PDB file of C-alpha atoms in Angstrom:
ATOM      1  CA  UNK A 718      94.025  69.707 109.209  1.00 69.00           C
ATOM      2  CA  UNK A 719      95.792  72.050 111.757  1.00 83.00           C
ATOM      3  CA  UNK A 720      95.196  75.269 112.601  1.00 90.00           C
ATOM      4  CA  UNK A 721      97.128  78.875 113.560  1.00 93.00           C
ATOM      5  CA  UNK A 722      98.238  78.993 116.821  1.00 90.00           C
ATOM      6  CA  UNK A 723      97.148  82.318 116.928  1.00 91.00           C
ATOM      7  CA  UNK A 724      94.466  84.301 115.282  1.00 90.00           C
ATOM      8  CA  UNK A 725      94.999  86.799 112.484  1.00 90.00           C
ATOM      9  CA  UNK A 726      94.677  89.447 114.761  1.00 88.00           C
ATOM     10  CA  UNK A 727      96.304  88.034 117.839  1.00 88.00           C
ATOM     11  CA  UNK A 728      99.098  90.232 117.469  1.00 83.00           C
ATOM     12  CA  UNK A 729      99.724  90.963 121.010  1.00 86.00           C
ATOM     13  CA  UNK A 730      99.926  87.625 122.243  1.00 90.00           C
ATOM     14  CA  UNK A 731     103.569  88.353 121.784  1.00 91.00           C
ATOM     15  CA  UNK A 732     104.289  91.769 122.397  1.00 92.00           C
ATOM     16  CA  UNK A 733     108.107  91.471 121.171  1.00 94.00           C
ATOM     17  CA  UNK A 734     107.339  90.038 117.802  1.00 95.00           C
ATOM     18  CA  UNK A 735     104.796  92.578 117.095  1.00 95.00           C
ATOM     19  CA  UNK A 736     106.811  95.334 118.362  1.00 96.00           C
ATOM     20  CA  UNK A 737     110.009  94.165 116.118  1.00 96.00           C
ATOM     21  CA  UNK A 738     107.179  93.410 112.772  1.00 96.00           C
ATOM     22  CA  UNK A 739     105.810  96.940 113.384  1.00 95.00           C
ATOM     23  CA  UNK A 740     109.135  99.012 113.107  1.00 97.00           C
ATOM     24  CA  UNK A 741     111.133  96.930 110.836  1.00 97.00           C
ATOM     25  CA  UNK A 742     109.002  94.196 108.797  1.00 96.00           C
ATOM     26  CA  UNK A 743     111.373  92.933 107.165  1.00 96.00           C
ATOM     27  CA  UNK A 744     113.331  91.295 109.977  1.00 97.00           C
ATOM     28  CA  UNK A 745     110.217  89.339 110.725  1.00 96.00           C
ATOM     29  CA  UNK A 746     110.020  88.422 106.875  1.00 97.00           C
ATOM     30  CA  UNK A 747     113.316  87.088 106.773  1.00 96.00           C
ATOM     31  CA  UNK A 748     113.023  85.514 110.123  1.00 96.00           C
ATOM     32  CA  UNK A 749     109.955  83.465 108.628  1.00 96.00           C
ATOM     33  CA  UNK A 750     111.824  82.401 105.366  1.00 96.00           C
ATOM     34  CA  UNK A 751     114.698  81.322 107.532  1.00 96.00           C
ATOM     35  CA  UNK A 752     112.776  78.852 109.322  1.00 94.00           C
ATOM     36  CA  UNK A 753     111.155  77.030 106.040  1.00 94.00           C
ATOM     37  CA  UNK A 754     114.764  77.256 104.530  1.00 94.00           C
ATOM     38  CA  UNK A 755     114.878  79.910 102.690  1.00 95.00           C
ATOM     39  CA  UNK A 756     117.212  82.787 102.436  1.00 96.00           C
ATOM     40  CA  UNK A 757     116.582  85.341 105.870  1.00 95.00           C
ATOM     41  CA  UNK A 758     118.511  88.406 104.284  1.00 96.00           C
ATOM     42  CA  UNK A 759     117.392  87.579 100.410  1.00 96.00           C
ATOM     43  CA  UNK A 760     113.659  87.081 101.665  1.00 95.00           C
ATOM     44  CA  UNK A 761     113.998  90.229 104.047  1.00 95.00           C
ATOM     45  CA  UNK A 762     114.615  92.514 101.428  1.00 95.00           C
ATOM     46  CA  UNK A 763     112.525  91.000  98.810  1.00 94.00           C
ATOM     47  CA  UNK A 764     109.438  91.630 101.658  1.00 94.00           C
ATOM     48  CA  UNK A 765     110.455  95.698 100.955  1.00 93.00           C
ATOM     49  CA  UNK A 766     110.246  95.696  96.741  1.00 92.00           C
ATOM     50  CA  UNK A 767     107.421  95.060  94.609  1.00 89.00           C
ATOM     51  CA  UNK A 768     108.467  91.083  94.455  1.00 92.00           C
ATOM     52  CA  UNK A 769     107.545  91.401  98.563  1.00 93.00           C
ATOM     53  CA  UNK A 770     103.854  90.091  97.600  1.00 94.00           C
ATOM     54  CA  UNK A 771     104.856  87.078  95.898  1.00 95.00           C
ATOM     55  CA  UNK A 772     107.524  86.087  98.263  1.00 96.00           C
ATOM     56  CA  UNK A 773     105.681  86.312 101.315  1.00 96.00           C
ATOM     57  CA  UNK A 774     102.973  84.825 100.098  1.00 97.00           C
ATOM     58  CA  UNK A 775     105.702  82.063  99.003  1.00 96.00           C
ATOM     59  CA  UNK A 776     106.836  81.593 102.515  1.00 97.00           C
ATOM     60  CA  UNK A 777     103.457  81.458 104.191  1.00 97.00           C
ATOM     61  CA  UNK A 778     102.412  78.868 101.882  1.00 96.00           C
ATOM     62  CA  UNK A 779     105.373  77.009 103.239  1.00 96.00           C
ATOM     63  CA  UNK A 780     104.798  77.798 106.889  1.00 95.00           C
ATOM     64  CA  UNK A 781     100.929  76.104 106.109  1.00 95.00           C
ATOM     65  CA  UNK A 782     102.379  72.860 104.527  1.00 94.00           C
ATOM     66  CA  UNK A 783     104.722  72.327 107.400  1.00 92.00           C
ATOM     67  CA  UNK A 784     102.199  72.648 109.846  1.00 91.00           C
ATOM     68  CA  UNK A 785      99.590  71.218 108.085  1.00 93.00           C
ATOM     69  CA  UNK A 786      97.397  74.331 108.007  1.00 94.00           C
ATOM     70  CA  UNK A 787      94.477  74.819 105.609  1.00 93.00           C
ATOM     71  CA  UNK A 788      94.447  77.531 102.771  1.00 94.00           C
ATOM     72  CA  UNK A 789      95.427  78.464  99.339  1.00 95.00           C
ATOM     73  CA  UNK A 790      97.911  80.892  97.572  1.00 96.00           C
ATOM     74  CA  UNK A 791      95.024  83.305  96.709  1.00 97.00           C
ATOM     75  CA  UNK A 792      93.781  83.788 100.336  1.00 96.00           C
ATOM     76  CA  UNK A 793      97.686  84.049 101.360  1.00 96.00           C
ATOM     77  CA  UNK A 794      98.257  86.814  99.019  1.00 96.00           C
ATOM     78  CA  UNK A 795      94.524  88.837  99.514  1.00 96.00           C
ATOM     79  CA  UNK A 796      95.552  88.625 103.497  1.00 95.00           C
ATOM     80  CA  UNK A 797      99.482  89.579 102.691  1.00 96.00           C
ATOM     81  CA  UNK A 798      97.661  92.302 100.988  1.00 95.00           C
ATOM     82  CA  UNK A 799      95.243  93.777 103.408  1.00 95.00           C
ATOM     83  CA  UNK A 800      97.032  93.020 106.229  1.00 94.00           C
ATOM     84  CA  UNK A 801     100.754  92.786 105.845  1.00 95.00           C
ATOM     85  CA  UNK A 802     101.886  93.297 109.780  1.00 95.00           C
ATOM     86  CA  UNK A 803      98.986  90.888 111.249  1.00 95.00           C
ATOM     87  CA  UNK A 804     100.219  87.809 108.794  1.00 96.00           C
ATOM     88  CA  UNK A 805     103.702  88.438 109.405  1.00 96.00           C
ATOM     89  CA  UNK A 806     103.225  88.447 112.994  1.00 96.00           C
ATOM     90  CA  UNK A 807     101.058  85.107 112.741  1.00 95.00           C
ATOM     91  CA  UNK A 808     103.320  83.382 110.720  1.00 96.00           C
ATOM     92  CA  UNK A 809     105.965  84.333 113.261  1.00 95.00           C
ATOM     93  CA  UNK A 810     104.495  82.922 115.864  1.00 94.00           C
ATOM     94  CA  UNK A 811     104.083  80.102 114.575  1.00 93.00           C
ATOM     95  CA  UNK A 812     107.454  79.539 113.249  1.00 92.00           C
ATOM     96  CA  UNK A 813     108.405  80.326 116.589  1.00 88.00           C
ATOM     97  CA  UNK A 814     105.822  77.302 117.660  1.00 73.00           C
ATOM     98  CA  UNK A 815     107.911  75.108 115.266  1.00 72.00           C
ATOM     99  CA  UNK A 816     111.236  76.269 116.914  1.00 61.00           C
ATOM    100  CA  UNK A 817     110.063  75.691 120.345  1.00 54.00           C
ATOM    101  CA  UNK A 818     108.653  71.839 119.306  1.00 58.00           C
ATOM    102  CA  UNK A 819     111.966  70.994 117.345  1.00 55.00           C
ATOM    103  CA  UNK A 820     113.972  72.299 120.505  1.00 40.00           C
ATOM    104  CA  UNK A 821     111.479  69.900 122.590  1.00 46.00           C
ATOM    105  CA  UNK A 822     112.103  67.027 120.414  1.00 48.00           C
ATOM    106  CA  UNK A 823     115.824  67.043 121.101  1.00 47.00           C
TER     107      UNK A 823
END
């Protein structure tokens, strides 16, 4: 099984991402839905109502079968939970990862 690229709290190994998750969180939601197919301005907004906890915990799930991470639902949502900035910021760099390697590939 794979791994994160980055740790849970590797926030600042990229400053821009972090910065742009820490004002506006939503952007980075979307921007994470977008890249396992979904919706980027439906999933953006759902991140900001009280559906936010079940679709990012949707899309993370995702972002873990495509890169053939370990985990389950239930430790995607406590995380999403307790620490809503650090797992959008990990799942964005990873999706980023995934951009990067299907840009490579071509």
């Amino acid at each position: 099984m794979g791994e994160w690229q980055h740790g849970l709290c590797g926030c600042f190994d990229n400053f821009g991402i972090c910065i742009i998750t820490y004002f506006v969180p939503c952007v980075t939601a979307g921007r994470n839905a977008e890249a396992v197919g979904e919706n980027c301005c439906l999933y953006g907004f759902l991140s900001m109502t009280c559906v936010g906890l079940w679709s990012m915990t949707m899309v993370r799930g995702k972002i873990r079968q495509a890169k053939g991470i370990e985990g389950s639902c239930i430790g995607d949502c406590i995380l999403i939970m307790f620490c809503t900035l650090c797992t959008l910021v990990q799942e964005g760099q990873e999706v980023e990862g995934m951009t990067q390697q299907s840009i490579a590939r071509e």
